[in-house]
Coordinates of C-alpha atoms in Angstrom, one line a residue:
Chain A
X1 CA 0.0 0.0 0.0
X2 CA 0.8 3.7 0.0
X3 CA 2.3 3.9 -3.5
X4 CA 3.0 7.2 -5.2
X5 CA 3.8 7.4 -8.9
X6 CA 5.3 10.1 -11.0
X7 CA 5.2 10.7 -14.7
X8 CA 7.3 11.1 -16.6
X9 CA 10.4 9.5 -14.9
X10 CA 12.7 11.7 -17.0
X11 CA 12.2 14.5 -19.5
X12 CA 14.5 16.5 -21.8
X13 CA 13.1 19.8 -23.1
X14 CA 14.4 22.9 -24.9
X15 CA 14.9 26.2 -23.1
X16 CA 11.7 28.2 -23.1
X17 CA 9.3 25.4 -23.2
X18 CA 6.9 24.2 -20.4
X19 CA 7.0 20.8 -18.8
X20 CA 4.2 19.1 -16.8
X21 CA 5.0 16.5 -14.2
X22 CA 2.2 14.3 -12.7
X23 CA 2.1 12.9 -9.2
X24 CA -0.5 10.3 -8.3
X25 CA -1.4 8.4 -5.2
X26 CA -2.3 5.0 -6.5
X27 CA -4.0 3.2 -3.6
X28 CA -4.9 6.0 -1.1
X29 CA -6.4 9.4 -1.0
X30 CA -3.9 12.1 -0.3
X31 CA -4.9 14.9 2.0
X32 CA -1.9 16.9 1.0
X33 CA 0.8 16.6 -1.6
X34 CA 4.2 18.1 -1.5
X35 CA 6.7 19.0 -4.2
X36 CA 10.5 18.8 -3.6
X37 CA 13.5 19.6 -5.6
X38 CA 16.8 17.8 -5.2
X39 CA 20.2 18.8 -6.7
X40 CA 22.9 16.2 -7.2
X41 CA 24.4 15.1 -3.9
X42 CA 22.1 17.4 -1.9
X43 CA 19.1 17.1 0.3
X44 CA 15.5 17.7 -0.7
X45 CA 14.2 21.2 -0.6
X46 CA 10.5 21.7 -0.2
X47 CA 9.0 23.8 -3.0
X48 CA 5.4 23.8 -2.2
X49 CA 2.5 22.2 -0.4
X50 CA -0.8 21.6 -2.0
X51 CA -4.2 20.6 -0.7
X52 CA -6.9 19.3 -3.0
X53 CA -9.1 22.0 -4.3
X54 CA -7.1 24.9 -2.9
X55 CA -4.1 27.0 -3.9
X56 CA -0.7 25.7 -3.2
X57 CA 1.5 27.2 -0.5
X58 CA 4.9 28.0 -1.8
X59 CA 8.1 28.1 0.2
X60 CA 10.1 31.3 0.4
X61 CA 12.1 31.9 -2.7
X62 CA 10.1 29.6 -5.0
X63 CA 8.5 31.5 -7.9
X64 CA 4.8 30.6 -8.0
X65 CA 4.4 31.8 -11.5
X66 CA 7.2 29.6 -12.8
X67 CA 6.3 26.5 -10.9
X68 CA 2.5 26.0 -11.3
X69 CA 0.9 23.5 -9.0
X70 CA -2.5 22.1 -9.5
X71 CA -4.1 19.6 -7.1
X72 CA -7.2 18.6 -9.0
X73 CA -8.3 15.6 -7.0
X74 CA -7.3 13.6 -3.9
X75 CA -5.1 11.4 -6.0
X76 CA -3.5 13.8 -8.5
X77 CA -1.2 16.8 -8.3
X78 CA 0.7 18.3 -11.2
X79 CA 3.7 20.5 -11.3
X80 CA 4.3 22.6 -14.4
X81 CA 7.6 24.2 -15.0
X82 CA 6.9 27.2 -17.2
X83 CA 9.4 28.7 -19.6
X84 CA 12.1 26.2 -18.4
X85 CA 15.7 27.2 -18.4
X86 CA 18.9 25.2 -17.9
X87 CA 19.0 26.2 -14.2
X88 CA 15.7 24.5 -13.7
X89 CA 17.3 21.1 -14.5
X90 CA 16.9 19.0 -11.4
X91 CA 15.3 16.0 -9.8
X92 CA 11.8 16.7 -8.8
X93 CA 10.1 14.5 -6.2
X94 CA 6.6 14.6 -5.0
X95 CA 5.1 13.1 -1.9
X96 CA 1.6 12.5 -0.5
X97 CA 0.1 12.1 2.9
X98 CA -2.3 9.3 3.4
X99 CA -5.7 10.8 4.4
X100 CA -6.4 7.8 6.6
X101 CA -3.1 8.3 8.5
X102 CA -3.4 12.0 8.8
X103 CA -0.5 14.1 7.7
X104 CA 2.2 12.5 9.8
X105 CA 3.7 10.3 7.1
X106 CA 4.7 11.2 3.6
X107 CA 5.1 8.7 0.9
X108 CA 7.4 9.6 -1.9
X109 CA 7.2 9.1 -5.7
X110 CA 10.2 7.8 -7.7
X111 CA 11.1 11.3 -8.9
X112 CA 11.3 13.0 -12.3
X113 CA 14.6 14.1 -13.7
X114 CA 14.3 17.2 -15.8
X115 CA 17.0 18.3 -18.2
X116 CA 16.6 21.6 -19.9
X117 CA 18.9 22.2 -22.9
Chain B
X1 CA 11.9 26.7 13.7
X2 CA 12.9 23.1 13.2
X3 CA 16.2 21.8 11.9
X4 CA 18.0 18.6 11.4
X5 CA 21.7 17.9 11.5
X6 CA 23.2 14.6 10.2
X7 CA 26.7 14.1 11.4
X8 CA 28.9 12.7 8.6
X9 CA 28.0 13.1 5.0
X10 CA 29.6 9.8 4.2
X11 CA 29.9 6.7 6.4
X12 CA 31.7 3.5 5.3
X13 CA 31.3 0.2 7.0
X14 CA 32.3 -3.4 6.3
X15 CA 29.7 -6.0 5.5
X16 CA 28.5 -7.5 8.7
X17 CA 29.5 -4.5 10.8
X18 CA 27.3 -2.2 12.9
X19 CA 25.7 0.7 11.1
X20 CA 25.3 3.9 13.0
X21 CA 24.0 7.0 11.3
X22 CA 23.7 10.1 13.5
X23 CA 20.9 12.6 13.5
X24 CA 20.3 15.5 15.9
X25 CA 17.2 17.7 15.6
X26 CA 16.0 21.1 16.9
X27 CA 12.4 21.7 17.6
X28 CA 10.4 24.0 19.8
X29 CA 7.6 21.5 20.0
X30 CA 7.6 17.7 20.4
X31 CA 8.8 16.4 17.1
X32 CA 7.8 13.7 14.7
X33 CA 11.0 12.1 13.4
X34 CA 11.6 10.0 10.3
X35 CA 14.4 8.2 8.5
X36 CA 14.2 7.7 4.8
X37 CA 16.4 5.8 2.4
X38 CA 17.1 6.8 -1.2
X39 CA 18.7 4.6 -3.8
X40 CA 20.3 6.3 -6.9
X41 CA 17.8 8.0 -9.1
X42 CA 14.9 7.0 -7.0
X43 CA 12.5 8.5 -4.6
X44 CA 12.6 8.1 -0.8
X45 CA 11.4 5.1 1.0
X46 CA 10.3 5.3 4.6
X47 CA 12.5 3.3 7.0
X48 CA 10.8 4.2 10.3
X49 CA 9.2 7.0 12.2
X50 CA 8.7 8.2 15.7
X51 CA 5.6 10.0 16.7
X52 CA 4.7 9.1 20.3
X53 CA 5.0 6.2 22.6
X54 CA 7.9 3.8 22.7
X55 CA 11.2 5.7 22.1
X56 CA 12.9 2.7 20.4
X57 CA 11.4 2.3 16.9
X58 CA 11.9 -0.6 14.7
X59 CA 11.7 -0.2 10.9
X60 CA 12.1 -2.2 7.8
X61 CA 15.3 -4.1 6.7
X62 CA 16.5 -4.5 10.3
X63 CA 16.9 -0.9 11.0
X64 CA 15.9 0.8 14.3
X65 CA 16.3 4.2 15.9
X66 CA 16.0 5.6 19.4
X67 CA 14.4 8.9 20.2
X68 CA 16.4 10.5 23.0
X69 CA 14.8 13.8 24.0
X70 CA 17.6 14.8 26.5
X71 CA 20.1 14.5 23.7
X72 CA 17.8 15.7 20.9
X73 CA 18.9 12.7 18.9
X74 CA 17.4 10.1 16.7
X75 CA 20.3 7.9 15.5
X76 CA 19.7 5.1 13.1
X77 CA 21.3 1.7 13.7
X78 CA 21.5 -1.7 12.2
X79 CA 23.4 -4.6 13.9
X80 CA 24.9 -6.1 10.7
X81 CA 25.4 -4.2 7.4
X82 CA 24.5 -5.8 4.1
X83 CA 25.7 -4.8 0.7
X84 CA 22.2 -3.8 -0.3
X85 CA 22.1 -1.2 2.5
X86 CA 24.4 1.0 0.5
X87 CA 22.3 4.2 -0.2
X88 CA 21.7 7.7 0.9
X89 CA 19.9 8.1 4.2
X90 CA 17.9 11.2 5.3
X91 CA 16.7 12.1 8.7
X92 CA 13.7 14.4 8.8
X93 CA 11.6 16.2 11.4
X94 CA 8.1 17.6 11.2
X95 CA 5.8 19.6 13.4
X96 CA 2.9 17.7 14.9
X97 CA 0.1 17.5 12.4
X98 CA 1.8 20.0 10.1
X99 CA 3.1 17.5 7.6
X100 CA 5.9 19.7 6.4
X101 CA 9.2 17.8 6.5
X102 CA 12.6 19.4 7.2
X103 CA 15.4 17.1 6.0
X104 CA 18.9 16.8 7.1
X105 CA 21.7 17.0 4.6
X106 CA 21.8 13.2 4.1
X107 CA 24.4 10.6 4.8
X108 CA 25.8 8.3 2.1
X109 CA 26.4 4.8 3.4
X110 CA 28.9 2.6 1.7
X111 CA 29.3 -1.1 2.5
X112 CA 32.6 -2.8 1.8
X113 CA 32.7 -6.5 1.1

């Protein structure tokens, strides 16, 4: 149980284009979903927190107009990187909290590696 | 504000030896504490968590951790390392009910044959 999927697992795009990453909780309803960014050999940095049906809460320093988050249902959240640039290249990981367990435990997706040329 | 410090960015042990990964936290409220493991190019897998109750927590793959409030520590141990334990390990803290995780810098565990 508590499986989170991400799609795509990797993507390469040209500078200036937009990329959408999907995060799904497969066998549970997610109260909250989180989006993280991880640079090589570094820890995870929380980008934003999203609750179903409401606007995402962004961490300080994260551009909300560049990283658009939509949490359309209890099992799906999307992150769109708009007008991507090479500095946006990174490993993006989502996580979801199981509604039945409350918000104490986050289950993580496998990550999406974005490379912007 | 909460924070996590993992002592040692890289730990190397021999197969069969004790694994000890150190984690100290700072929190103004009783914390929820977690250990996650990450294999290359993958997401994070929950090893174990402490919320309330028994301070010695057992997790998957033979790992355990002990919450020591007086030392503000939550060190991860495993009696006997296996080659498959080689990975990156992250300690994390969250506010009760808040859900937001603060991660440590990570510790890379290498296991020598």
